[in-house]
Coordinates of C-alpha atoms in Angstrom, one line a residue:
M26 CA -107.3 -61.8 30.0
E27 CA -110.4 -60.8 31.5
P28 CA -113.3 -59.5 29.6
V29 CA -113.9 -55.8 29.6
T30 CA -117.3 -53.9 29.3
T31 CA -117.7 -51.2 27.2
H32 CA -118.7 -47.7 28.1
H33 CA -117.2 -45.4 25.6
S34 CA -118.1 -43.9 22.3
S35 CA -116.5 -42.6 18.8
P36 CA -117.3 -39.5 17.4
R37 CA -118.6 -41.4 14.2
Y38 CA -120.2 -44.0 16.6
P39 CA -123.5 -42.6 17.8
Q40 CA -123.7 -41.9 21.1
F41 CA -126.8 -43.7 22.4
H42 CA -125.1 -46.8 21.5
K43 CA -123.1 -47.8 24.7
R44 CA -123.7 -51.1 24.9
K45 CA -122.0 -53.9 26.9
S46 CA -119.8 -55.5 24.2
M47 CA -116.8 -57.5 25.7
V48 CA -113.3 -57.5 24.2
M49 CA -110.4 -59.8 24.9
L50 CA -106.9 -58.2 22.9
A51 CA -104.0 -60.9 22.8
N52 CA -100.9 -60.0 24.3
E53 CA -98.9 -60.9 21.4
P54 CA -101.2 -59.8 18.3
E55 CA -101.5 -61.7 15.1
E56 CA -103.4 -59.0 13.3
Q57 CA -106.6 -61.2 13.2
L58 CA -110.0 -60.5 14.7
L59 CA -112.6 -62.6 16.0
V60 CA -116.3 -61.3 16.1
F61 CA -119.1 -62.7 17.6
V62 CA -122.5 -61.5 17.1
H63 CA -125.2 -62.9 19.4
G64 CA -129.1 -63.5 18.1
F65 CA -132.5 -62.0 19.3
G66 CA -132.5 -61.4 23.1
G67 CA -129.0 -62.5 23.3
D68 CA -126.3 -61.5 25.5
P69 CA -122.5 -61.1 24.3
L70 CA -121.0 -63.4 26.5
K71 CA -123.9 -65.5 27.8
T72 CA -125.1 -66.6 24.3
W73 CA -121.9 -68.2 23.8
S74 CA -121.3 -70.0 26.9
D75 CA -117.6 -71.1 27.3
F76 CA -116.1 -70.1 24.3
H77 CA -114.2 -67.2 25.5
S78 CA -112.8 -69.7 27.9
Y79 CA -111.7 -72.4 25.3
L80 CA -110.2 -70.0 23.1
T81 CA -108.1 -67.9 25.5
L82 CA -106.7 -71.5 26.2
D83 CA -106.3 -72.8 22.7
K84 CA -102.7 -72.4 21.2
Q85 CA -104.1 -71.6 17.7
F86 CA -106.0 -68.6 18.6
K87 CA -103.1 -67.2 21.0
G88 CA -102.9 -64.1 18.8
F89 CA -106.4 -63.4 18.0
D90 CA -108.6 -60.4 19.2
L91 CA -111.9 -61.3 20.5
L92 CA -114.9 -59.2 20.3
F93 CA -118.0 -60.5 21.6
Y94 CA -120.5 -57.7 20.1
H95 CA -123.5 -56.5 21.7
Y96 CA -127.1 -54.7 20.2
D97 CA -130.2 -54.2 20.7
S98 CA -131.5 -56.9 19.2
K99 CA -135.1 -56.5 20.8
K100 CA -135.9 -52.7 20.0
V101 CA -134.0 -52.1 16.9
Q102 CA -134.2 -53.6 13.5
A103 CA -131.7 -55.7 11.7
S104 CA -130.9 -52.9 9.3
A105 CA -130.2 -50.0 11.9
S106 CA -128.1 -52.3 13.9
A107 CA -126.1 -53.4 10.6
I108 CA -125.4 -49.8 10.4
L109 CA -123.8 -49.4 13.7
L110 CA -121.9 -52.3 13.2
D111 CA -120.8 -51.5 10.1
L112 CA -119.6 -48.1 11.4
L113 CA -117.9 -49.7 14.2
M114 CA -115.8 -52.1 12.2
E115 CA -115.0 -49.5 10.0
E116 CA -113.3 -47.7 12.7
I117 CA -111.5 -50.6 14.1
L118 CA -110.2 -51.2 10.8
E119 CA -108.8 -47.7 10.1
Q120 CA -107.9 -46.7 13.6
P121 CA -106.8 -49.4 15.8
A122 CA -106.3 -46.9 18.5
F123 CA -109.9 -45.9 18.6
F124 CA -110.5 -49.9 19.2
S125 CA -108.5 -49.6 22.3
G126 CA -110.2 -46.3 23.5
Y127 CA -113.6 -47.6 22.9
F128 CA -113.2 -50.5 24.7
F129 CA -111.2 -50.3 27.6
R130 CA -111.2 -48.1 30.7
D131 CA -108.3 -45.4 30.6
E132 CA -106.6 -47.6 33.6
D133 CA -106.9 -50.5 31.1
L134 CA -105.1 -48.6 28.0
K135 CA -101.4 -49.2 28.8
Y136 CA -102.7 -53.1 28.1
S137 CA -104.5 -52.6 24.9
I138 CA -102.4 -50.1 23.0
R139 CA -101.7 -51.2 19.4
P140 CA -98.4 -50.2 17.8
E141 CA -98.5 -47.4 15.3
G142 CA -99.2 -49.1 11.7
F143 CA -100.9 -52.2 13.0
K144 CA -103.7 -53.5 10.9
Y145 CA -106.0 -56.1 10.9
K146 CA -105.3 -58.6 8.1
K147 CA -108.4 -60.9 8.7
I148 CA -111.7 -60.7 10.4
F149 CA -113.6 -63.6 11.3
F150 CA -117.6 -63.5 11.9
V151 CA -119.4 -66.1 14.1
A152 CA -123.0 -65.0 14.2
H153 CA -125.7 -67.1 15.9
S154 CA -129.4 -66.7 14.9
F155 CA -130.8 -63.1 14.3
G156 CA -126.8 -62.3 14.4
A157 CA -126.7 -63.6 10.8
I158 CA -129.1 -61.2 9.6
V159 CA -127.1 -58.6 11.0
S160 CA -123.8 -59.4 10.1
R161 CA -124.8 -59.9 6.7
K162 CA -126.5 -56.8 6.5
A163 CA -123.3 -55.1 8.0
M164 CA -121.3 -56.5 5.3
L165 CA -123.5 -55.1 2.5
S166 CA -123.5 -51.8 4.1
S167 CA -119.6 -51.9 4.2
R168 CA -119.6 -52.7 0.4
S169 CA -122.1 -49.6 -0.5
K170 CA -120.6 -47.3 1.6
N171 CA -117.2 -48.0 0.1
H172 CA -115.8 -49.0 3.4
T173 CA -112.9 -51.7 3.5
W174 CA -113.7 -54.0 6.4
H175 CA -115.7 -56.6 4.6
K176 CA -112.9 -57.3 2.0
I177 CA -111.0 -59.2 4.7
S178 CA -114.0 -60.7 6.6
K179 CA -115.7 -64.0 6.5
L180 CA -118.9 -65.5 7.8
M181 CA -119.6 -68.4 10.0
L182 CA -123.2 -69.2 11.0
I183 CA -125.0 -71.2 13.5
A184 CA -128.6 -71.5 13.4
P185 CA -129.0 -68.6 11.0
A186 CA -132.3 -66.4 11.1
H187 CA -131.5 -65.0 7.4
N188 CA -134.2 -67.7 5.8
G189 CA -136.9 -66.6 8.6
A190 CA -138.5 -67.4 11.9
K191 CA -140.9 -70.4 11.8
A192 CA -141.4 -69.4 15.8
L193 CA -143.9 -66.4 14.8
L194 CA -146.6 -68.7 13.3
P195 CA -148.1 -69.0 16.9
V196 CA -148.0 -65.6 17.3
Q197 CA -149.7 -65.0 13.8
Q198 CA -152.4 -67.5 14.7
M199 CA -153.1 -65.5 17.9
L200 CA -153.5 -62.0 15.9
S201 CA -157.2 -62.7 15.0
V202 CA -157.8 -63.9 18.9
I203 CA -156.0 -60.8 20.7
P204 CA -154.9 -58.4 18.2
F205 CA -154.2 -55.7 20.7
V206 CA -151.6 -57.8 23.0
V207 CA -149.9 -59.0 19.9
G208 CA -150.0 -55.7 18.2
W209 CA -148.3 -54.0 21.6
K210 CA -145.9 -56.8 21.5
R211 CA -144.9 -56.2 18.1
F212 CA -144.5 -52.4 18.7
R213 CA -142.3 -53.4 21.8
T214 CA -140.2 -55.8 19.7
P215 CA -140.0 -54.6 16.2
T216 CA -137.7 -57.1 15.3
L217 CA -140.2 -59.5 14.8
D218 CA -140.6 -58.2 11.2
D219 CA -137.1 -58.5 10.1
V220 CA -137.9 -62.4 10.6
D221 CA -141.8 -62.5 9.8
L222 CA -141.5 -63.9 5.8
S223 CA -145.4 -62.8 6.1
S224 CA -144.7 -59.3 6.9
P225 CA -144.7 -56.1 4.5
N226 CA -141.6 -54.9 6.5
C227 CA -139.4 -58.2 6.5
R228 CA -136.4 -57.6 4.1
L229 CA -135.1 -60.9 3.9
K230 CA -136.0 -61.4 0.4
E231 CA -134.0 -58.6 -0.7
L232 CA -131.0 -59.3 1.5
K233 CA -131.2 -62.7 -0.2
E234 CA -131.5 -61.2 -3.7
E235 CA -128.7 -58.2 -3.2
T236 CA -126.5 -61.2 -1.8
K237 CA -127.2 -63.5 -5.0
M238 CA -126.3 -60.3 -7.2
I239 CA -123.0 -59.8 -5.6
Q240 CA -122.2 -63.4 -5.7
A241 CA -122.6 -63.3 -9.5
G242 CA -120.0 -60.8 -9.7
S243 CA -116.1 -61.0 -8.6
E244 CA -116.5 -59.6 -5.4
G245 CA -118.9 -62.2 -3.9
E246 CA -116.5 -64.2 -1.6
F247 CA -117.3 -62.2 1.4
T248 CA -120.9 -63.2 1.4
I249 CA -120.9 -66.6 1.4
A250 CA -120.6 -68.6 4.8
G251 CA -117.7 -70.7 5.1
Q252 CA -119.0 -72.9 7.9
V253 CA -122.8 -73.1 8.8
I254 CA -124.1 -75.1 11.8
W255 CA -127.8 -76.1 12.1
S256 CA -129.8 -77.6 14.8
L257 CA -131.6 -80.6 13.7
E258 CA -134.8 -79.9 15.4
D259 CA -134.8 -76.3 15.7
Y260 CA -138.0 -74.8 16.9
V261 CA -137.1 -71.2 15.9
V262 CA -135.5 -70.6 12.2
N263 CA -136.0 -72.3 9.0
N264 CA -133.2 -74.5 8.2
E265 CA -132.7 -73.8 4.6
E266 CA -129.4 -73.9 2.3
Y267 CA -128.7 -70.5 1.4
L268 CA -127.2 -69.5 -2.0
K269 CA -123.2 -70.6 -1.8
D270 CA -122.8 -70.9 1.5
A271 CA -121.2 -74.0 2.9
E272 CA -123.3 -77.3 3.6
P273 CA -124.2 -77.4 6.9
I274 CA -123.2 -79.4 9.9
I275 CA -126.3 -81.0 11.4
E276 CA -126.6 -81.4 15.2
D277 CA -129.0 -83.9 16.1
Y278 CA -129.1 -83.1 19.9
Q279 CA -128.5 -79.5 20.3
D280 CA -131.5 -77.1 20.3
H281 CA -131.7 -73.8 18.7
K282 CA -130.6 -71.7 21.9
H283 CA -127.5 -74.4 22.4
V284 CA -126.3 -75.3 19.1
C285 CA -123.9 -72.2 19.7
K286 CA -122.6 -73.0 23.2
P287 CA -119.3 -75.4 23.2
N288 CA -118.9 -77.5 26.4
D289 CA -116.9 -80.3 27.6
G290 CA -119.4 -82.4 26.0
Y291 CA -120.2 -80.6 23.0
L292 CA -117.2 -79.5 20.7
T293 CA -118.7 -78.9 17.6
P294 CA -118.8 -75.3 17.6
L295 CA -115.1 -74.7 18.7
D296 CA -113.8 -77.4 16.3
T297 CA -115.6 -75.9 13.4
L298 CA -114.4 -72.7 14.3
K299 CA -110.7 -74.0 14.3
K300 CA -111.4 -75.5 10.8
F301 CA -113.0 -72.3 9.7
V302 CA -109.9 -70.5 10.7
L303 CA -107.5 -72.5 9.1
Q304 CA -109.3 -72.6 6.0
Y305 CA -109.5 -68.9 5.6
G306 CA -106.8 -67.3 7.8
S307 CA -103.9 -65.2 6.4

């Protein structure tokens, strides 16, 4: 299957959010969906390099539908992106026909329409960097709005930014020297506030507190990342354990940008995903 660029919208999904997500639907679906969420400045497919090629050739994923999700990670802050993702996921779960209609051109529909009564039983999220914040917030949004997709979802995180970013320190130091330039950059890139722990607009502490509260109850399983991968010398995000998340796999020779990209010499992301799906699959 070839990935398809999206150009459609739903009555519930805002018209302005016409981004280039990529979708690959299985010929013989097993009611399981993989959702890849890129990080800051990422691309729905390039962020993950050859991930889609490995998955379509692997028998373990033969029946999985794949969604390489795109969102505006530079101009739209995490909370807004999370709400949009929440709305989309609820549409996909409740109306699989919408999934086909939204992501495929009319001439492709004959290959993608799901049978009546089709419904996903399990949704796996693979999120890189800033995508971890968006994914976590989307799940909490689903819960607060009494949506249901978060109840069948599970997280795998790669170099997550949910503990903030250390790459902002040089920017903060520049603030006193060239405040106008930095101020303009922050205006053009408001998502910096989402990962800047010193910013009054940063909500990572609140995100963690809400997640902790949910985990203390009986319905917190969806908030716990089942697999986590770190880059040992990550120059972007803070590597710190997060509540009840799985113990991280630490990679020595991959930086923040490449730790999520499998290739023939580096298969940790793929192997970890295979283990993740076996552990939590239906």
